[in-house]
Amino acid sequence: EVQLVESGGGLVQPGRSLKLSCAASGFTFSNYYMAWVRQAPTKGLEWVASITNSGGSTYYRDSVKGRFTISRDNAKSTLYLQMDSLRSEDTATYYCTRGLRRVPFDYWGQGVMVTVSS
Amino acid sequence: DIQMTQSPSFLSASVGDRVTINCKASQNINRYLNWYQQKLGEAPKLLIYNANSLQTGIPSRFSGSGSGTDFTLTISSLQPEDVATYFCLQHNSLWTFGGGTKLELK
């Protein structure tokens, strides 16, 4: 059974940092693209960042470029999102999701809440 | 950047109704369009990928169509468990979600 379990969320002040993790199991992690998608309270879904199966290429939405870093450890089957210089508009539930290049986001974790507030 | 315009934003229908939800891309995305269902308090679930391919385990009352810029998700006979918000996703160039359609029972 495919499982994606996010952790590392919480309350953080504006300008500070937070690192999210996503532990994967039930599939060959190194075969899949991985991504983070977020959802602000009562809002829609917003793609944040993606990483290829090898980790050789990364992609970011414009609003997080230079502040967020996506990475992965295939030996540990774990995806990460380092979030620096956090802003109130980054407040959201962050979902970890996997996929293939032309079948993206086929399984999702349950999400982890990040609240940026003073 | 590719923009995705989803309509309607809100939909009320009766059990057994045929329901259609639309997504329009700001430019040609070929057939690289997915549909997701998100129930209250849950993670999204993939229903349809690449415009018309049904994900494993999804009931056959769900179907997708379209190519280029215009796409449709159809529920052939609405069931109570289909109450949810539905999102489209383009993956032709990076990834962009539509704004969502909240589906309720009349």
PDB file of C-alpha atoms in Angstrom, chain A residues 33 37 39 43-47 50 59-62 95 101-111, chain B residues 1 32 34 36 38 41-46 49-50 55 87 89 91-99:
ATOM      1  CA  TYR A  33       8.875  12.326  -9.279  1.00  0.00           C
ATOM      2  CA  VAL A  37       1.253  21.033  -3.115  1.00  0.00           C
ATOM      3  CA  GLN A  39      -3.817  24.567   0.244  1.00  0.00           C
ATOM      4  CA  LYS A  43      -8.808  27.902  -0.659  1.00  0.00           C
ATOM      5  CA  GLY A  44      -7.848  25.816  -3.668  1.00  0.00           C
ATOM      6  CA  LEU A  45      -4.799  23.728  -4.433  1.00  0.00           C
ATOM      7  CA  GLU A  46      -1.495  25.352  -5.383  1.00  0.00           C
ATOM      8  CA  TRP A  47       1.555  23.529  -6.728  1.00  0.00           C
ATOM      9  CA  SER A  50       8.673  19.316  -7.754  1.00  0.00           C
ATOM     10  CA  TYR A  59      11.030  23.168 -10.210  1.00  0.00           C
ATOM     11  CA  TYR A  60       9.398  25.921  -8.139  1.00  0.00           C
ATOM     12  CA  ARG A  61       6.481  28.292  -8.400  1.00  0.00           C
ATOM     13  CA  ASP A  62       7.614  31.885  -8.709  1.00  0.00           C
ATOM     14  CA  TYR A  95       0.700  17.889   0.876  1.00  0.00           C
ATOM     15  CA  ARG A 101       6.298  12.623 -15.630  1.00  0.00           C
ATOM     16  CA  ARG A 102       3.033  12.197 -17.498  1.00  0.00           C
ATOM     17  CA  VAL A 103       0.878  10.889 -14.646  1.00  0.00           C
ATOM     18  CA  PRO A 104       1.577  13.382 -11.869  1.00  0.00           C
ATOM     19  CA  PHE A 105       0.154  13.552  -8.355  1.00  0.00           C
ATOM     20  CA  ASP A 106      -1.462  10.106  -8.275  1.00  0.00           C
ATOM     21  CA  TYR A 107      -1.111   9.538  -4.508  1.00  0.00           C
ATOM     22  CA  TRP A 108      -1.162  12.139  -1.747  1.00  0.00           C
ATOM     23  CA  GLY A 109      -0.262  12.265   1.928  1.00  0.00           C
ATOM     24  CA  GLN A 110      -2.743  13.530   4.514  1.00  0.00           C
ATOM     25  CA  GLY A 111      -1.002  16.870   4.739  1.00  0.00           C
TER      26      GLY A 111
ATOM     27  CA  ASP B   1       2.339  30.651 -17.170  1.00  0.00           C
ATOM     28  CA  TYR B  32      -2.220  16.748 -20.109  1.00  0.00           C
ATOM     29  CA  ASN B  34      -6.009  15.486 -14.562  1.00  0.00           C
ATOM     30  CA  TYR B  36      -9.179  15.256  -8.610  1.00  0.00           C
ATOM     31  CA  GLN B  38     -11.348  16.265  -2.500  1.00  0.00           C
ATOM     32  CA  GLY B  41     -10.954  17.195   5.573  1.00  0.00           C
ATOM     33  CA  GLU B  42      -9.282  14.726   3.222  1.00  0.00           C
ATOM     34  CA  ALA B  43      -6.412  14.746   0.749  1.00  0.00           C
ATOM     35  CA  PRO B  44      -7.233  14.984  -2.965  1.00  0.00           C
ATOM     36  CA  LYS B  45      -7.817  11.757  -4.892  1.00  0.00           C
ATOM     37  CA  LEU B  46      -6.923  11.275  -8.547  1.00  0.00           C
ATOM     38  CA  TYR B  49      -5.451  11.430 -15.836  1.00  0.00           C
ATOM     39  CA  ASN B  50      -4.426  12.594 -19.294  1.00  0.00           C
ATOM     40  CA  GLN B  55      -7.551   5.883 -12.440  1.00  0.00           C
ATOM     41  CA  PHE B  87     -10.144  20.277  -9.202  1.00  0.00           C
ATOM     42  CA  LEU B  89      -4.689  20.126 -13.027  1.00  0.00           C
ATOM     43  CA  HIS B  91       0.695  19.262 -16.449  1.00  0.00           C
ATOM     44  CA  ASN B  92       1.721  20.260 -19.948  1.00  0.00           C
ATOM     45  CA  SER B  93       4.020  23.018 -18.675  1.00  0.00           C
ATOM     46  CA  LEU B  94       4.838  22.892 -14.978  1.00  0.00           C
ATOM     47  CA  TRP B  95       1.655  22.359 -12.986  1.00  0.00           C
ATOM     48  CA  THR B  96      -1.438  24.541 -12.471  1.00  0.00           C
ATOM     49  CA  PHE B  97      -4.700  23.727 -10.711  1.00  0.00           C
ATOM     50  CA  GLY B  98      -8.108  25.093 -11.538  1.00  0.00           C
ATOM     51  CA  GLY B  99      -9.980  27.021  -8.865  1.00  0.00           C
TER      52      GLY B  99
END
